[in-house]
PDB file of C-alpha atoms in Angstrom:
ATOM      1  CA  UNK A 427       0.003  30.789  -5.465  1.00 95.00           C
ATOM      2  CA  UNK A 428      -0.644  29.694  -2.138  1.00 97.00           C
ATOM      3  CA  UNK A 429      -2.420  26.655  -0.442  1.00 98.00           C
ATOM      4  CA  UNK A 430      -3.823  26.241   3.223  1.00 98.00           C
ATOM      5  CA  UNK A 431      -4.449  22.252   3.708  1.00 98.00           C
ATOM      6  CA  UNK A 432      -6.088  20.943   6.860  1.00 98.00           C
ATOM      7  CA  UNK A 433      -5.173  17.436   7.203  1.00 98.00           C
ATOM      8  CA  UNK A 434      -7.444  15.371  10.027  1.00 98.00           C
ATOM      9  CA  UNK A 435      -5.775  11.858  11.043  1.00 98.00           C
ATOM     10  CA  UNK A 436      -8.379   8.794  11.103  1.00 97.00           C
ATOM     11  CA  UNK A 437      -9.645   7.185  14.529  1.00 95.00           C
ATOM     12  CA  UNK A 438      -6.667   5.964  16.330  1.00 95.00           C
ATOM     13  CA  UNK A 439      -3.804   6.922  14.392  1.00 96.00           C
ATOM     14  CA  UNK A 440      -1.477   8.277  16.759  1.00 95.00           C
ATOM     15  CA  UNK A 441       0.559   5.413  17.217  1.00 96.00           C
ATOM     16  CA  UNK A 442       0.596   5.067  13.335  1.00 97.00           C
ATOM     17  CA  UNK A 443       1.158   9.097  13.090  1.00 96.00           C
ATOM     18  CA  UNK A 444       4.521   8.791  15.363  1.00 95.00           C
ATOM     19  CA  UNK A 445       5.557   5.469  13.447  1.00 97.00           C
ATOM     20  CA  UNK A 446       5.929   6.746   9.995  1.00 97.00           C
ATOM     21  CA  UNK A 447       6.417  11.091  11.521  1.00 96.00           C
ATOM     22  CA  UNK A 448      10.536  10.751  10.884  1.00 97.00           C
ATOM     23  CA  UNK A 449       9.377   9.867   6.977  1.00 97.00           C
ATOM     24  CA  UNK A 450       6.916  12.310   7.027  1.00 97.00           C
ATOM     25  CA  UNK A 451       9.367  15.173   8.157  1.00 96.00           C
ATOM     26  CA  UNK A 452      12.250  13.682   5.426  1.00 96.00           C
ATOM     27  CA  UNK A 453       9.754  14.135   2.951  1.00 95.00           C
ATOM     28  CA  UNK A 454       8.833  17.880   4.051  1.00 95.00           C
ATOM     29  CA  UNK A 455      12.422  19.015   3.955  1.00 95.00           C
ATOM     30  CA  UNK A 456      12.878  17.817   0.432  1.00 95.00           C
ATOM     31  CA  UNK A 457      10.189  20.206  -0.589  1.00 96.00           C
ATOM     32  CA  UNK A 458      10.925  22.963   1.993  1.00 96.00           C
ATOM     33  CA  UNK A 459      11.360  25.248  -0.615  1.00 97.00           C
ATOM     34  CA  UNK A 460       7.233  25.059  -0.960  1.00 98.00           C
ATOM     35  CA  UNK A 461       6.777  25.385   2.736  1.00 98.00           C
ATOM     36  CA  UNK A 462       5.623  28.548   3.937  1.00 97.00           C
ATOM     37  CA  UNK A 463       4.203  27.442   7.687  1.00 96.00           C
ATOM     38  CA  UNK A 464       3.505  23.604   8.760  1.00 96.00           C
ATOM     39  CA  UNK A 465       2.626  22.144  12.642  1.00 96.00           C
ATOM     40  CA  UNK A 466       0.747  19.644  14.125  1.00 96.00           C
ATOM     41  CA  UNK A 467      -3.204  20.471  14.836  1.00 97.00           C
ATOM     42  CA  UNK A 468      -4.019  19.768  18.862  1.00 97.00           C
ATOM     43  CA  UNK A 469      -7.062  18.141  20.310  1.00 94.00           C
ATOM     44  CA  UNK A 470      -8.184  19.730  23.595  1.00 96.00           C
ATOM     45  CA  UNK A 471      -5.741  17.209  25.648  1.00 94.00           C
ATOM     46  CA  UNK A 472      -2.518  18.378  23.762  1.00 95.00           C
ATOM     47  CA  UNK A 473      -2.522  15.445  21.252  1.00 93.00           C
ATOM     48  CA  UNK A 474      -1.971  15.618  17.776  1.00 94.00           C
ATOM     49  CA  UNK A 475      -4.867  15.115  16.001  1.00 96.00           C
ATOM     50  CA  UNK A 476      -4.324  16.427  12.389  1.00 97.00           C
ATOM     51  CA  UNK A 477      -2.026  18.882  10.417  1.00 98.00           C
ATOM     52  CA  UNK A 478      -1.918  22.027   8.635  1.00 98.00           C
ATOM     53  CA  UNK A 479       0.726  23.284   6.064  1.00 98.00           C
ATOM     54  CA  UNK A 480       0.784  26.505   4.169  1.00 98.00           C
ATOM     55  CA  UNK A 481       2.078  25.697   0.834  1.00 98.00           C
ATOM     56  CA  UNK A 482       3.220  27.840  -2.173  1.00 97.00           C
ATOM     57  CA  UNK A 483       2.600  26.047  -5.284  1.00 98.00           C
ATOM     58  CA  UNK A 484       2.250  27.065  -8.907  1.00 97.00           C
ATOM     59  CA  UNK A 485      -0.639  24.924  -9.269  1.00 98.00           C
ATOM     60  CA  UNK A 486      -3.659  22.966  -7.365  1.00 98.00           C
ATOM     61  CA  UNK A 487      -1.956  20.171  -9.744  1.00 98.00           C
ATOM     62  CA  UNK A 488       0.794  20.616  -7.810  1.00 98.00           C
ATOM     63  CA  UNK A 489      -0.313  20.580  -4.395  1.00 98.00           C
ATOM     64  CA  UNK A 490      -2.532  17.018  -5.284  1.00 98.00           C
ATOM     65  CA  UNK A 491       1.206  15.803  -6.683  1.00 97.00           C
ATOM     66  CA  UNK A 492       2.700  16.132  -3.018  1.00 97.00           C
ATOM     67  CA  UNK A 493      -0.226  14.840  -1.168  1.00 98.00           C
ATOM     68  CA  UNK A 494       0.075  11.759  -3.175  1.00 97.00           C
ATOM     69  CA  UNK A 495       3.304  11.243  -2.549  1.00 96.00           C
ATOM     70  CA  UNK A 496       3.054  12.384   1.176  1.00 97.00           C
ATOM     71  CA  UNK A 497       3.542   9.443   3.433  1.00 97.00           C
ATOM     72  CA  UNK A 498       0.737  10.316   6.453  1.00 98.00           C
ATOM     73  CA  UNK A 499      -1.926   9.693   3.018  1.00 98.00           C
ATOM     74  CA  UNK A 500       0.215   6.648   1.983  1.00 97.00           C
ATOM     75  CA  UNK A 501       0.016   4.953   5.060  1.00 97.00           C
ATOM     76  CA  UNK A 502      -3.727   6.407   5.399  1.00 97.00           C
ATOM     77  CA  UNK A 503      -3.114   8.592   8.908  1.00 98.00           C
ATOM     78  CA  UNK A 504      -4.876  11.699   6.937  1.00 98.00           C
ATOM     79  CA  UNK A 505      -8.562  10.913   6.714  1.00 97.00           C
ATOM     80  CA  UNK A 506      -9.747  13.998   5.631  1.00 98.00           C
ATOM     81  CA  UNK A 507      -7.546  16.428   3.872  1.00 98.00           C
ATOM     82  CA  UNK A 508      -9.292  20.185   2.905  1.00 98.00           C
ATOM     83  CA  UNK A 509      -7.038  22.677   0.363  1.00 98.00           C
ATOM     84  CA  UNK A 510      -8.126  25.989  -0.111  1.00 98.00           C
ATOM     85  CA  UNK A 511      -6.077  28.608  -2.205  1.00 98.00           C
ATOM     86  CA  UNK A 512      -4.733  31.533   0.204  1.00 96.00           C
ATOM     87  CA  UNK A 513      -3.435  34.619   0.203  1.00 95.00           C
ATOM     88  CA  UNK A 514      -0.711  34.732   2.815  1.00 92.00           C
ATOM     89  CA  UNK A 515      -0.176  38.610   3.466  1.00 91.00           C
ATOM     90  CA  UNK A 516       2.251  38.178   6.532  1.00 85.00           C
ATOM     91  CA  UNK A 517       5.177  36.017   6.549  1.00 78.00           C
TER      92      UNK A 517
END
Protein backbone atom coordinates (compact mmCIF):
# COMPACT_ATOMS: atom_id res chain seq x y z
CA UNK A 1 0.00 0.00 0.00
CA UNK A 2 1.14 3.31 -0.66
CA UNK A 3 1.36 6.68 1.30
CA UNK A 4 1.76 10.38 -0.02
CA UNK A 5 2.81 12.59 3.22
CA UNK A 6 3.12 16.36 2.95
CA UNK A 7 5.26 17.48 5.67
CA UNK A 8 5.16 21.61 6.29
CA UNK A 9 8.21 22.87 8.59
CA UNK A 10 7.09 25.42 11.49
CA UNK A 11 7.93 29.32 11.29
CA UNK A 12 11.59 29.64 11.08
CA UNK A 13 12.93 26.32 10.90
CA UNK A 14 15.37 26.43 8.27
CA UNK A 15 18.28 26.82 10.25
CA UNK A 16 16.90 23.95 12.50
CA UNK A 17 15.87 21.94 9.10
CA UNK A 18 19.74 22.08 7.82
CA UNK A 19 21.02 21.34 11.51
CA UNK A 20 19.53 18.01 12.11
CA UNK A 21 19.03 17.27 7.56
CA UNK A 22 22.40 14.80 7.69
CA UNK A 23 20.18 12.73 10.54
CA UNK A 24 17.26 13.10 8.72
CA UNK A 25 18.78 11.62 5.41
CA UNK A 26 20.68 8.61 7.72
CA UNK A 27 17.42 7.81 8.87
CA UNK A 28 15.77 7.70 5.22
CA UNK A 29 18.38 5.35 3.87
CA UNK A 30 17.80 2.87 6.62
CA UNK A 31 14.28 2.55 5.40
CA UNK A 32 14.96 3.11 1.66
CA UNK A 33 13.50 0.01 0.96
CA UNK A 34 9.92 1.94 1.78
CA UNK A 35 10.88 4.89 -0.30
CA UNK A 36 9.27 5.20 -3.47
CA UNK A 37 9.93 9.23 -4.25
CA UNK A 38 11.10 11.88 -1.42
CA UNK A 39 12.39 15.87 -2.02
CA UNK A 40 12.25 18.93 -0.40
CA UNK A 41 8.88 21.19 -1.00
CA UNK A 42 10.02 24.97 -2.32
CA UNK A 43 8.58 28.27 -1.30
CA UNK A 44 8.36 30.76 -4.18
CA UNK A 45 12.13 32.05 -3.34
CA UNK A 46 13.72 28.50 -3.78
CA UNK A 47 13.75 27.69 0.00
CA UNK A 48 12.79 24.67 1.53
CA UNK A 49 9.80 24.98 3.20
CA UNK A 50 8.38 21.42 3.83
CA UNK A 51 8.70 17.79 2.45
CA UNK A 52 6.99 15.17 0.64
CA UNK A 53 7.78 11.35 0.54
CA UNK A 54 5.96 8.64 -1.27
CA UNK A 55 6.03 5.72 0.95
CA UNK A 56 5.06 2.00 0.49
CA UNK A 57 3.93 0.61 3.66
CA UNK A 58 1.85 -2.38 4.65
CA UNK A 59 0.00 -0.36 7.01
CA UNK A 60 -1.13 3.40 8.09
CA UNK A 61 0.36 1.76 11.48
CA UNK A 62 3.30 1.67 9.80
CA UNK A 63 3.72 4.87 8.24
CA UNK A 64 2.73 6.69 12.00
CA UNK A 65 5.78 4.15 13.30
CA UNK A 66 8.38 6.08 11.00
CA UNK A 67 7.07 9.50 11.52
CA UNK A 68 7.61 8.97 15.13
CA UNK A 69 10.78 7.99 14.88
CA UNK A 70 11.64 10.55 12.06
CA UNK A 71 13.97 13.16 13.38
CA UNK A 72 12.47 16.59 11.45
CA UNK A 73 9.07 15.55 14.02
CA UNK A 74 11.55 14.81 16.90
CA UNK A 75 13.18 17.93 16.82
CA UNK A 76 9.63 19.56 15.85
CA UNK A 77 10.77 21.11 12.14
CA UNK A 78 7.41 19.31 10.68
CA UNK A 79 4.46 21.33 11.90
CA UNK A 80 1.95 19.93 9.95
CA UNK A 81 2.28 16.53 8.49
CA UNK A 82 -0.90 15.25 5.97
CA UNK A 83 -0.85 11.19 4.85
CA UNK A 84 -3.12 10.12 2.38
CA UNK A 85 -3.12 6.46 0.95
CA UNK A 86 -2.05 6.51 -2.93
CA UNK A 87 -2.02 4.66 -5.72
CA UNK A 88 1.28 5.23 -7.46
CA UNK A 89 0.64 3.98 -11.17
CA UNK A 90 4.06 5.26 -12.63
CA UNK A 91 7.31 4.59 -11.13
Amino acid sequence: MQFVIKAYDGEGMLAKRMEVRPRHLEGIEKIREHVICAGGILDDEGKLKGSVLIMEYENREQVDEYLAGEIYVQEHVWEKIEVDRMNVVFR
